[in-house]
mmCIF file of C-alpha atoms in Angstrom:
data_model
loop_
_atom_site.group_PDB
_atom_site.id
_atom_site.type_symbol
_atom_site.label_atom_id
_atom_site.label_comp_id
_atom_site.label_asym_id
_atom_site.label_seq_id
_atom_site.Cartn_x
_atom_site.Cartn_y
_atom_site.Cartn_z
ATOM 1 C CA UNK A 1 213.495 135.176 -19.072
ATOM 2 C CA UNK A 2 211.243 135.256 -22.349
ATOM 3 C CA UNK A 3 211.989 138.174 -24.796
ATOM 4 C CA UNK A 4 210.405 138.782 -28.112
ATOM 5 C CA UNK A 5 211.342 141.257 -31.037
ATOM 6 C CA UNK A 6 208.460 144.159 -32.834
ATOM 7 C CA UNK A 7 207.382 142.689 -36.265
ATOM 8 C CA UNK A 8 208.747 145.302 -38.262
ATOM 9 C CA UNK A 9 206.950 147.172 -41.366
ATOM 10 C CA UNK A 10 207.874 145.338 -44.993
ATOM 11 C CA UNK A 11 209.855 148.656 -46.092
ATOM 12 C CA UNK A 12 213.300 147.097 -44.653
ATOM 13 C CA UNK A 13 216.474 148.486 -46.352
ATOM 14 C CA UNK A 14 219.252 146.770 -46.533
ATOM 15 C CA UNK A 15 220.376 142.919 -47.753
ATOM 16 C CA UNK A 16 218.353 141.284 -45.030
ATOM 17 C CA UNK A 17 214.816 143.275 -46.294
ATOM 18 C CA UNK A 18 215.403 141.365 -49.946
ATOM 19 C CA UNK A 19 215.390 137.778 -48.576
ATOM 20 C CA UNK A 20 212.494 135.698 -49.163
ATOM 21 C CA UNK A 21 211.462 135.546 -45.646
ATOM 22 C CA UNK A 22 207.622 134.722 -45.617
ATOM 23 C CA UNK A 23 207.833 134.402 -41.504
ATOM 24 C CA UNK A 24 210.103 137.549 -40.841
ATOM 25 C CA UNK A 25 212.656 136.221 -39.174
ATOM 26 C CA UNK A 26 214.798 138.834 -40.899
ATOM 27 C CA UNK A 27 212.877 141.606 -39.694
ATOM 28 C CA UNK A 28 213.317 140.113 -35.750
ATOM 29 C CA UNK A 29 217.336 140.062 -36.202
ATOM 30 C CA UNK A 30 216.964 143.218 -37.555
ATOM 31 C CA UNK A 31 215.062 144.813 -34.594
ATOM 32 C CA UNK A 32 217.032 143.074 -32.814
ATOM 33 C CA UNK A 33 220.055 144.755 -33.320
ATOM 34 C CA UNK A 34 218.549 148.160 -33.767
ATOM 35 C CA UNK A 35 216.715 148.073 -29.861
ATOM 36 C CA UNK A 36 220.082 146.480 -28.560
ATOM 37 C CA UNK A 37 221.445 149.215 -25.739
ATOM 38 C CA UNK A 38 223.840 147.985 -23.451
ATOM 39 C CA UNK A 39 223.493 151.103 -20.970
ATOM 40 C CA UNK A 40 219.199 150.547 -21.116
ATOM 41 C CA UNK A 41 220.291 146.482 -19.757
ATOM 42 C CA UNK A 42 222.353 147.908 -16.912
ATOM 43 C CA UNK A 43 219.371 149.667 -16.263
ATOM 44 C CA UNK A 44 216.798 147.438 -16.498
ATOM 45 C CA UNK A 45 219.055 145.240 -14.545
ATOM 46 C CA UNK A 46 219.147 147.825 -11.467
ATOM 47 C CA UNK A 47 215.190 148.592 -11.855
ATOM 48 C CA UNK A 48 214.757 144.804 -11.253
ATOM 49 C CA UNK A 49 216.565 143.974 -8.514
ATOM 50 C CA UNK A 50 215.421 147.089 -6.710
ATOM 51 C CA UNK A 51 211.783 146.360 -7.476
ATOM 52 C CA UNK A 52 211.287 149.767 -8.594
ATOM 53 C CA UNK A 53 207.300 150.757 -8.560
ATOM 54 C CA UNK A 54 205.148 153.252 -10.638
ATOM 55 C CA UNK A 55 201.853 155.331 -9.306
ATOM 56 C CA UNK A 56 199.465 156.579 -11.347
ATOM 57 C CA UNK A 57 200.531 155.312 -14.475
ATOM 58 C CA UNK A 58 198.215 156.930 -17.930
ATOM 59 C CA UNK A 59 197.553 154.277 -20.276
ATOM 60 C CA UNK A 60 196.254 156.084 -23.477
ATOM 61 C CA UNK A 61 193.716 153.486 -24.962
ATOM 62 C CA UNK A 62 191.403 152.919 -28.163
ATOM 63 C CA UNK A 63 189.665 151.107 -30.786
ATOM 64 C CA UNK A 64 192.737 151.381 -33.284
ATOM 65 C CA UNK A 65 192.426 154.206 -35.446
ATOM 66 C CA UNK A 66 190.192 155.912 -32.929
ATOM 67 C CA UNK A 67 193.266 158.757 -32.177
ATOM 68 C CA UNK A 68 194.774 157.423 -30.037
ATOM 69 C CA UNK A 69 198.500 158.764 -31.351
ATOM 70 C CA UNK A 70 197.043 162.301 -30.997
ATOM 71 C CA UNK A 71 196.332 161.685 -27.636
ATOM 72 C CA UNK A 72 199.315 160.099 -26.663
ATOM 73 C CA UNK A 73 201.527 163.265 -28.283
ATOM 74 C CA UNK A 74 199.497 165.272 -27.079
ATOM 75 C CA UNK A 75 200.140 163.787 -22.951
ATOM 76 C CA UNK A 76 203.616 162.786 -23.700
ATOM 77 C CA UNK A 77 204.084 167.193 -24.312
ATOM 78 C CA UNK A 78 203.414 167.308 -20.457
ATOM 79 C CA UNK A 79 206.585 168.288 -18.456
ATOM 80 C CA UNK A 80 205.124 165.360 -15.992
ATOM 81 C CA UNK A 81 204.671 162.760 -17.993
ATOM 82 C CA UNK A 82 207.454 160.846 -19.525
ATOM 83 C CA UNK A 83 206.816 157.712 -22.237
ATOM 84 C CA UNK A 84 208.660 155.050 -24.127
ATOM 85 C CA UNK A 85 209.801 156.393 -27.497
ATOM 86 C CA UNK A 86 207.438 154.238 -29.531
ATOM 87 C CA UNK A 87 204.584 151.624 -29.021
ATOM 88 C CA UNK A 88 205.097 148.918 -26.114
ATOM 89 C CA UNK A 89 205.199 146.246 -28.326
ATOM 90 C CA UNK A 90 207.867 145.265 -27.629
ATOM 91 C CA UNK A 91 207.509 144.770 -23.492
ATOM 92 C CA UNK A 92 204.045 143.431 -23.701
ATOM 93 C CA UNK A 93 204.337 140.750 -26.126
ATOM 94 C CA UNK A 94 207.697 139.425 -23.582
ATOM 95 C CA UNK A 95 205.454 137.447 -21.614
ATOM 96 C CA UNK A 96 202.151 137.363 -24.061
ATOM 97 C CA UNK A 97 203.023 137.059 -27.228
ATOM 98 C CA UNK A 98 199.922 135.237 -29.101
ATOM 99 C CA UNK A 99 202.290 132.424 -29.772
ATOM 100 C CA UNK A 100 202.435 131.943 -26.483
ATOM 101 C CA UNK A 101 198.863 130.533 -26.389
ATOM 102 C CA UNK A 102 198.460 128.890 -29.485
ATOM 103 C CA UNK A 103 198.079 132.502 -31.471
ATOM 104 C CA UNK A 104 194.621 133.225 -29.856
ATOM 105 C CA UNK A 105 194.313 136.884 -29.789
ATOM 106 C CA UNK A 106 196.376 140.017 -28.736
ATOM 107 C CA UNK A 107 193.939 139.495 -25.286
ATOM 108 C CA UNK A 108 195.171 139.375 -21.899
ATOM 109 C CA UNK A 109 192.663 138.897 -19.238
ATOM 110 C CA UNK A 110 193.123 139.262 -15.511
ATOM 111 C CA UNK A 111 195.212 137.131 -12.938
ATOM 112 C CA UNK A 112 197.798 136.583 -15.742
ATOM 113 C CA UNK A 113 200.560 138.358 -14.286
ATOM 114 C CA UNK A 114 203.531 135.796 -14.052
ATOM 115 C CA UNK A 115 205.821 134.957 -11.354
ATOM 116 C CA UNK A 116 208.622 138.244 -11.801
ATOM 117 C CA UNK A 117 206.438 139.609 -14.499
ATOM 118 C CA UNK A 118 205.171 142.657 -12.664
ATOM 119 C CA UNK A 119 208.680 143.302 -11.379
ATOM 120 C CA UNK A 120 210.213 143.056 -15.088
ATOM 121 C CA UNK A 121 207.473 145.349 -16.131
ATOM 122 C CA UNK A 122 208.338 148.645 -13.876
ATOM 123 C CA UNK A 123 212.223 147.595 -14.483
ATOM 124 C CA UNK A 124 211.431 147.785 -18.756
ATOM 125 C CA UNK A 125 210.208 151.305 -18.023
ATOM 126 C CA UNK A 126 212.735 152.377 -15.449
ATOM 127 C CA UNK A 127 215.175 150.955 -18.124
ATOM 128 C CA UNK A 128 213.953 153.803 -20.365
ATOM 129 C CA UNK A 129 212.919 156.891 -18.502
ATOM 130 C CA UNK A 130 213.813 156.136 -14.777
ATOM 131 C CA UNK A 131 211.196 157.275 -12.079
ATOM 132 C CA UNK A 132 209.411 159.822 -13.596
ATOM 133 C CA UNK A 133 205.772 159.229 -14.064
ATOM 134 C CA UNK A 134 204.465 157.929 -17.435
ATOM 135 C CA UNK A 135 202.224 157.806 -20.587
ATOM 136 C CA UNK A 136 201.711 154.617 -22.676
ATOM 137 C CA UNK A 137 200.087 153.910 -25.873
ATOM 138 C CA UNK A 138 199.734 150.547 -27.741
ATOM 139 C CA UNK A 139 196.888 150.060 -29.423
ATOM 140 C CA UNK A 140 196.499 146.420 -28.544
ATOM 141 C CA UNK A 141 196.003 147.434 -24.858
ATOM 142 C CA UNK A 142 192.494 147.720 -25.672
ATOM 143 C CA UNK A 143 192.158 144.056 -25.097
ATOM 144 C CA UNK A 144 194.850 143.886 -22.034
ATOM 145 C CA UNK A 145 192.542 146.046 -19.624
ATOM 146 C CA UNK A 146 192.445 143.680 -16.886
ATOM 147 C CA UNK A 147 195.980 142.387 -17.405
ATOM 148 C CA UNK A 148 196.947 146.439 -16.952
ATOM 149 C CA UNK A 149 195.203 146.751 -14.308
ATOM 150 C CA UNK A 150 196.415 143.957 -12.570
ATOM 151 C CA UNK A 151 200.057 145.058 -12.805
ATOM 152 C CA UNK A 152 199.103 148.994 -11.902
ATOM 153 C CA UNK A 153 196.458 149.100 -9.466
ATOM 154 C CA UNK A 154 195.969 153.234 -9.775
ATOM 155 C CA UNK A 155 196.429 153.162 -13.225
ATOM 156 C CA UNK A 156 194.535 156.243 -15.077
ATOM 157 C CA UNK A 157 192.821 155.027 -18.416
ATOM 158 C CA UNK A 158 192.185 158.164 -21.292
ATOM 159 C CA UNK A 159 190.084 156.567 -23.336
ATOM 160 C CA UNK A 160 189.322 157.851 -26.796
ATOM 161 C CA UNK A 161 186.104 157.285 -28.972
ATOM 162 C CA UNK A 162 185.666 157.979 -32.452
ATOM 163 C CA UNK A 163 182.708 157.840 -34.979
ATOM 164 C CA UNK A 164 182.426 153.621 -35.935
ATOM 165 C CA UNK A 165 182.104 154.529 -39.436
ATOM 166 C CA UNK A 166 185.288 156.535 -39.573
ATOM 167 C CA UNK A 167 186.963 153.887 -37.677
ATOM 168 C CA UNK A 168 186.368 150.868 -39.391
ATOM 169 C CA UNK A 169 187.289 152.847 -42.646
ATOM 170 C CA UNK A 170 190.150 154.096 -41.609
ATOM 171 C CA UNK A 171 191.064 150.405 -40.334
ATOM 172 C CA UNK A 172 189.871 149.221 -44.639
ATOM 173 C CA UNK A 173 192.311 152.272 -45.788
ATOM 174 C CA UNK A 174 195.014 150.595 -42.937
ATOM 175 C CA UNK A 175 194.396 147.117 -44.285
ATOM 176 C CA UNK A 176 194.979 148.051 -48.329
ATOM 177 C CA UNK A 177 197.673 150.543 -47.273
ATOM 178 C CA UNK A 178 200.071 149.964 -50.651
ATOM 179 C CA UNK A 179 203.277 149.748 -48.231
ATOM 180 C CA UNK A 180 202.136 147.491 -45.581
ATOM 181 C CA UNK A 181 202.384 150.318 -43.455
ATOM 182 C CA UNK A 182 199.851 148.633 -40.729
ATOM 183 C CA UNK A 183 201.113 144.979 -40.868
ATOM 184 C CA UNK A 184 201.958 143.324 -37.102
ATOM 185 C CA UNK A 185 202.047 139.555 -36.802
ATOM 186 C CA UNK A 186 203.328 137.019 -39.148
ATOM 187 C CA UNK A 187 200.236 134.271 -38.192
ATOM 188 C CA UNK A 188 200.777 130.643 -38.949
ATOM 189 C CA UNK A 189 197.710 130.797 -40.697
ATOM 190 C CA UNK A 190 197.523 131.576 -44.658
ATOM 191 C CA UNK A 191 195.688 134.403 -45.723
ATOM 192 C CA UNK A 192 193.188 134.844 -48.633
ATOM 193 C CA UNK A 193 191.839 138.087 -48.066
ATOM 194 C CA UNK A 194 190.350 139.581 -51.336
ATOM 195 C CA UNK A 195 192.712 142.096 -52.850
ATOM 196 C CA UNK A 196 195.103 141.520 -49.874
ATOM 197 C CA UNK A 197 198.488 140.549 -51.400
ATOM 198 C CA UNK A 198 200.476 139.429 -48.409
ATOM 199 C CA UNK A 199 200.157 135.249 -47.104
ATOM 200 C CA UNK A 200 201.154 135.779 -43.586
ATOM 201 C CA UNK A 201 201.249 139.019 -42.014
ATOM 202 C CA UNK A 202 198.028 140.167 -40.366
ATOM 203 C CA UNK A 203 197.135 143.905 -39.769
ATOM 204 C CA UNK A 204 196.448 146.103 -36.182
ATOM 205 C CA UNK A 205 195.008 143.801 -33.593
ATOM 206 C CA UNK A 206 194.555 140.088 -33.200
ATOM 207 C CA UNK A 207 191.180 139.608 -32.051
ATOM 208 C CA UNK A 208 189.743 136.220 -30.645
ATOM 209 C CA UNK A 209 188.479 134.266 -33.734
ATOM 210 C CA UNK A 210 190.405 136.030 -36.215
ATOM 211 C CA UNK A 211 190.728 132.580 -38.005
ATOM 212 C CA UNK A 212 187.413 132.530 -38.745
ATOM 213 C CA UNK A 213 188.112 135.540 -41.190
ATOM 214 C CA UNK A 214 191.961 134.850 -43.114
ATOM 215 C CA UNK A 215 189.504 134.737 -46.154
ATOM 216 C CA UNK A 216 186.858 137.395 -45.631
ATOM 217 C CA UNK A 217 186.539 140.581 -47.088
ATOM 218 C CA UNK A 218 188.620 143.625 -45.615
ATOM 219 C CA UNK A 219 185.304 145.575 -44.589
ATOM 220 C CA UNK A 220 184.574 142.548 -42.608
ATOM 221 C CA UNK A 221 187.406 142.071 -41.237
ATOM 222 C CA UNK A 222 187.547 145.674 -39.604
ATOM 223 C CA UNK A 223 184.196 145.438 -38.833
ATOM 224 C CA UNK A 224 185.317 142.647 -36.513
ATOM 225 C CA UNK A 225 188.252 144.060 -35.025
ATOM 226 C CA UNK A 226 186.237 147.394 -34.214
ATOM 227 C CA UNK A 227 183.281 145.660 -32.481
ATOM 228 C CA UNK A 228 186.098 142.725 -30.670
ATOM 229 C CA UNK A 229 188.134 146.157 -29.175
ATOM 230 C CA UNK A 230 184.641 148.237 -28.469
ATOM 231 C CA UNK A 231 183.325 145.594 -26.305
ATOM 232 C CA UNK A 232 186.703 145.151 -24.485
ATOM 233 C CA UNK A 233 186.291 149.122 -23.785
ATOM 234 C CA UNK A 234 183.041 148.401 -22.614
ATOM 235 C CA UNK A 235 184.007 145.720 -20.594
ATOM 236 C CA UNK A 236 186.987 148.282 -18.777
ATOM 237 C CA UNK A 237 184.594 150.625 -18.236
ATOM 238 C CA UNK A 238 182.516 148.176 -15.972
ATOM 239 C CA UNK A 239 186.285 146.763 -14.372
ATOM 240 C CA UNK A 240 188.118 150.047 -13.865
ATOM 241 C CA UNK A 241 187.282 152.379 -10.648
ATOM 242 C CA UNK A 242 185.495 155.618 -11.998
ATOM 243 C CA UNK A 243 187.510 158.033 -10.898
ATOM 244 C CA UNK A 244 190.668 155.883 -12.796
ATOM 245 C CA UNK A 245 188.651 156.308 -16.272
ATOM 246 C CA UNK A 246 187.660 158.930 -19.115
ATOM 247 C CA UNK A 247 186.177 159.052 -21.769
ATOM 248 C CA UNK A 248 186.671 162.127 -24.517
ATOM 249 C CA UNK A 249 185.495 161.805 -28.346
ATOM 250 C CA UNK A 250 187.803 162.738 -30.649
ATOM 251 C CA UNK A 251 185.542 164.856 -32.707
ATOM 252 C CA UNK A 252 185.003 167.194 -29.464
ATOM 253 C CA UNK A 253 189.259 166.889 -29.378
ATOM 254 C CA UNK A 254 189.080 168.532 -33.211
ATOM 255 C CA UNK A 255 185.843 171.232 -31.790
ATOM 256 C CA UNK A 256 185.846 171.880 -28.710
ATOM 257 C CA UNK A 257 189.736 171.506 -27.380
ATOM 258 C CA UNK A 258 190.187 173.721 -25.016
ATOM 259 C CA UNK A 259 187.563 172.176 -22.933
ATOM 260 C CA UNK A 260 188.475 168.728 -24.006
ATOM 261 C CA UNK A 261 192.110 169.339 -22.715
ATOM 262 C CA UNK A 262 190.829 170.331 -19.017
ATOM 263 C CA UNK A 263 188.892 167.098 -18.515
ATOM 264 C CA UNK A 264 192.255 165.385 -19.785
ATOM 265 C CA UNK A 265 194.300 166.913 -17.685
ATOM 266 C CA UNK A 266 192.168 166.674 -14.393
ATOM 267 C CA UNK A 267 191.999 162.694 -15.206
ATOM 268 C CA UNK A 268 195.840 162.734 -15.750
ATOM 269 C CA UNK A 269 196.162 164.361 -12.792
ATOM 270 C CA UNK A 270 198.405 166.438 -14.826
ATOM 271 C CA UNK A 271 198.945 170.419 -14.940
ATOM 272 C CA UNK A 272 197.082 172.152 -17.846
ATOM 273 C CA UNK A 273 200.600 173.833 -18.901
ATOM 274 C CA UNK A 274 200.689 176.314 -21.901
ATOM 275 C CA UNK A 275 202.811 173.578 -23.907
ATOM 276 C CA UNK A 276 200.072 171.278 -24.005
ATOM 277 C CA UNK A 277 197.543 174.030 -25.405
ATOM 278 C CA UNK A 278 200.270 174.085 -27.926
ATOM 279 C CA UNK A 279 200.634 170.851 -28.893
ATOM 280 C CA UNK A 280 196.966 169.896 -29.370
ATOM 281 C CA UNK A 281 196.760 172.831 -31.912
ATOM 282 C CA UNK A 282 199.947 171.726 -33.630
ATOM 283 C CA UNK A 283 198.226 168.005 -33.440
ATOM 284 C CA UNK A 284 195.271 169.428 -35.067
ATOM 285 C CA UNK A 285 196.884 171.071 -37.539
ATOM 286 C CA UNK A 286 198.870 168.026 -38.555
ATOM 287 C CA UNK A 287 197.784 165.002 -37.248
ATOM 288 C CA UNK A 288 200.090 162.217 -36.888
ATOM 289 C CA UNK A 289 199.833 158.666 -38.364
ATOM 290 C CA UNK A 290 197.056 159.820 -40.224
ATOM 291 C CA UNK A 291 196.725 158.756 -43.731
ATOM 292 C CA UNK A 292 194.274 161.843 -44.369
ATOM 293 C CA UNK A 293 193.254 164.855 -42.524
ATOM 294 C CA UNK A 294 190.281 164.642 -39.940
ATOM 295 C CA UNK A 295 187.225 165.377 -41.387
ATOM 296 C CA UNK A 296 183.472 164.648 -40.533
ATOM 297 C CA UNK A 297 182.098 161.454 -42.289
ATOM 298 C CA UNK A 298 185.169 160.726 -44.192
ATOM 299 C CA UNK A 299 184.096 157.104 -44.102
ATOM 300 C CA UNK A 300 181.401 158.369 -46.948
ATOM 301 C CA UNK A 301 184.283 159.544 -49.380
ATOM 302 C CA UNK A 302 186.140 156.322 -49.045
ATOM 303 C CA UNK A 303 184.118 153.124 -48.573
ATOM 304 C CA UNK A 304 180.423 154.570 -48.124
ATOM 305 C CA UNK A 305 179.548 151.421 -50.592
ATOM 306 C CA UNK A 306 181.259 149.050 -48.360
ATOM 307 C CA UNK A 307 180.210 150.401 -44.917
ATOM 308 C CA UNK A 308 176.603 151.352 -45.741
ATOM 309 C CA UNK A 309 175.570 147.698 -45.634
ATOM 310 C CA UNK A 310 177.162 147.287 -42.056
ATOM 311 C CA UNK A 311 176.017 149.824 -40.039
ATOM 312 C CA UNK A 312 172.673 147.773 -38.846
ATOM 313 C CA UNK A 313 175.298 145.610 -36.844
ATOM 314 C CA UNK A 314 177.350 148.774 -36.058
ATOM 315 C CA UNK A 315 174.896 150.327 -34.681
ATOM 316 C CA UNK A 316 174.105 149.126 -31.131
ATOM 317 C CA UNK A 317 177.554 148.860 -30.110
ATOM 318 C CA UNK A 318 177.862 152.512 -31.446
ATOM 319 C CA UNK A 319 174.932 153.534 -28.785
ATOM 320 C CA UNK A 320 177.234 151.816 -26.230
ATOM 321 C CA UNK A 321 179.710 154.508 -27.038
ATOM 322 C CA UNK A 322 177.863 157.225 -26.777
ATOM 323 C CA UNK A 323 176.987 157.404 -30.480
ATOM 324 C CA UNK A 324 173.083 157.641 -30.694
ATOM 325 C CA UNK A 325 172.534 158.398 -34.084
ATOM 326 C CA UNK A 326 173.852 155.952 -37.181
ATOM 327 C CA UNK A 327 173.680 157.438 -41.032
ATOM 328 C CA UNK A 328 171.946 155.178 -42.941
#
């Protein structure tokens, strides 16, 4: 059965982190050996050959750097809801790793589940949490709707939406992040992004046609990943059953949260408990995997020189989401 191993961030301690390793291969042993549990293989094991089965799954999902981490802490707080301790990375890139199909995209389209694929997939989570119902968040399941969907019919989609401007420059800040801190594939392309300084490793999602930009400007670049992942949300919204799929802006999450939270929670299908009241204030207080607090046009303090000139092809997609009204 295929496995595959997280890319890890380029902040590696230890011998192996110093080698001159421009395709990570490092970093896999490395992750390797740290996600290695013998008693999580027994029970993966079991899960499989029982054919365990999950209802109602809640798949958090996106635009990267839309919040979806707040919303996944904040629905992983629920006393019904359990969740992987990190991103999925590593169980959905098993049997789709871009590699897989010549390093397309991150995209997984319907009628793609694999013979024993949908089994391995409930046994990876069993393996983890047992039966209990759960929450997911990976960003890159923005482009896997159908594929999700596929493998959990009653699946419940919270989707989040966040201002385009903000997004795509928080997704600039991600890709000139001095650390790395947002780097995911090692591509077998080379890159030449202006004022990029790694060869190889790509950052967030790898959208169809991303060779077309390995030496384009960063704005550009995040203006295509942002429009690639809204028109894959706008394509779920047309795929997935109503009643499976909601849609909250994050700026009513930051004003208006006590309302927010109730429409979460009914489209859970979760209990609005006191702890989750608690958590969203805590969340707003100090957001995670933020590399500044939330604040309204933040894009303007940042990169207002570099978005400005963008928004004219922002904008329609932006009306999609529910954004009406673009700055100029």
């Amino acid at each position: 059965m295929k496995s595959t191993i997280r890319e890890m961030p380029d902040q590696m301690p230890g011998l192996l982190g110093r080698i001159d390793d421009p395709w990570g291969i490092s970093w896999r042993v490395v992750n390797l050996i740290k996600r290695f549990s013998l008693r999580r293989t027994a029970r993966l094991m079991a899960g499989f050959v029982s054919g365990v089965q999950y209802e109602r799954p809640v798949f958090v999902i996106g635009v990267p750097r839309s919040g979806t981490t707040l919303l996944f802490h904040l629905l992983r707080a629920s006393s019904e809801l359990a969740s992987l301790p990190r991103e999925g990375h590593d169980l959905w890139r098993t049997f789709h790793h871009p590699r897989y199909s010549g390093w397309r995209s991150d995209a997984v389209g319907a009628g793609q589940v694999r013979l024993g694929e949908r089994r391995y997939v409930n046994a990876y989570f069993y393996a983890h949490f047992g039966r209990r119902r759960f929450v997911e968040k990976t960003p890159e399941n923005i482009l896997r709707i159908p594929y999700i969907l596929d493998l959990f019919r009653d699946a419940r989609f919270i989707v989040i939406k966040r201002s385009p401007p903000d997004v795509i420059n928080s997704l600039i800040n991600g890709w000139r992040h001095p650390a790395g801190r947002y780097r995911a594939y090692y591509v077998p392309e080379a890159l030449n992004i202006p004022g990029y300084d790694h060869s190889k490793r790509w950052c967030f999602s790898l959208i169809g046609g991303w060779r077309d930009y390995v030496s384009a400007p960063v704005p550009e670049i995040a203006l295509a990943q942002w429009a690639a992942c809204t028109r894959a949300l706008i394509a779920g919204r047309e795929l997935v059953p109503a009643e499976q799929w909601h849609e909250v802006f994050f700026e009513d999450v930051i004003t208006h949260p006590a309302a927010t939270l109730a429409g979460i929670c009914a489209a859970a299908q979760i209990s609005p408990e006191p702890a989750l009241e608690q958590k969203l204030a805590a969340l707003i207080a100090e957001p995670v995997n933020a590399l500044s607090a939330p604040q309204p046009d933040k894009w303007r303090r940042d990169n207002e020189a570099e978005i400005v000139p963008l928004l004219g092809r922002v904008a329609p997609l932006a009306a999609a989401l529910g954004y009406n009204e673009m700055m100029d």
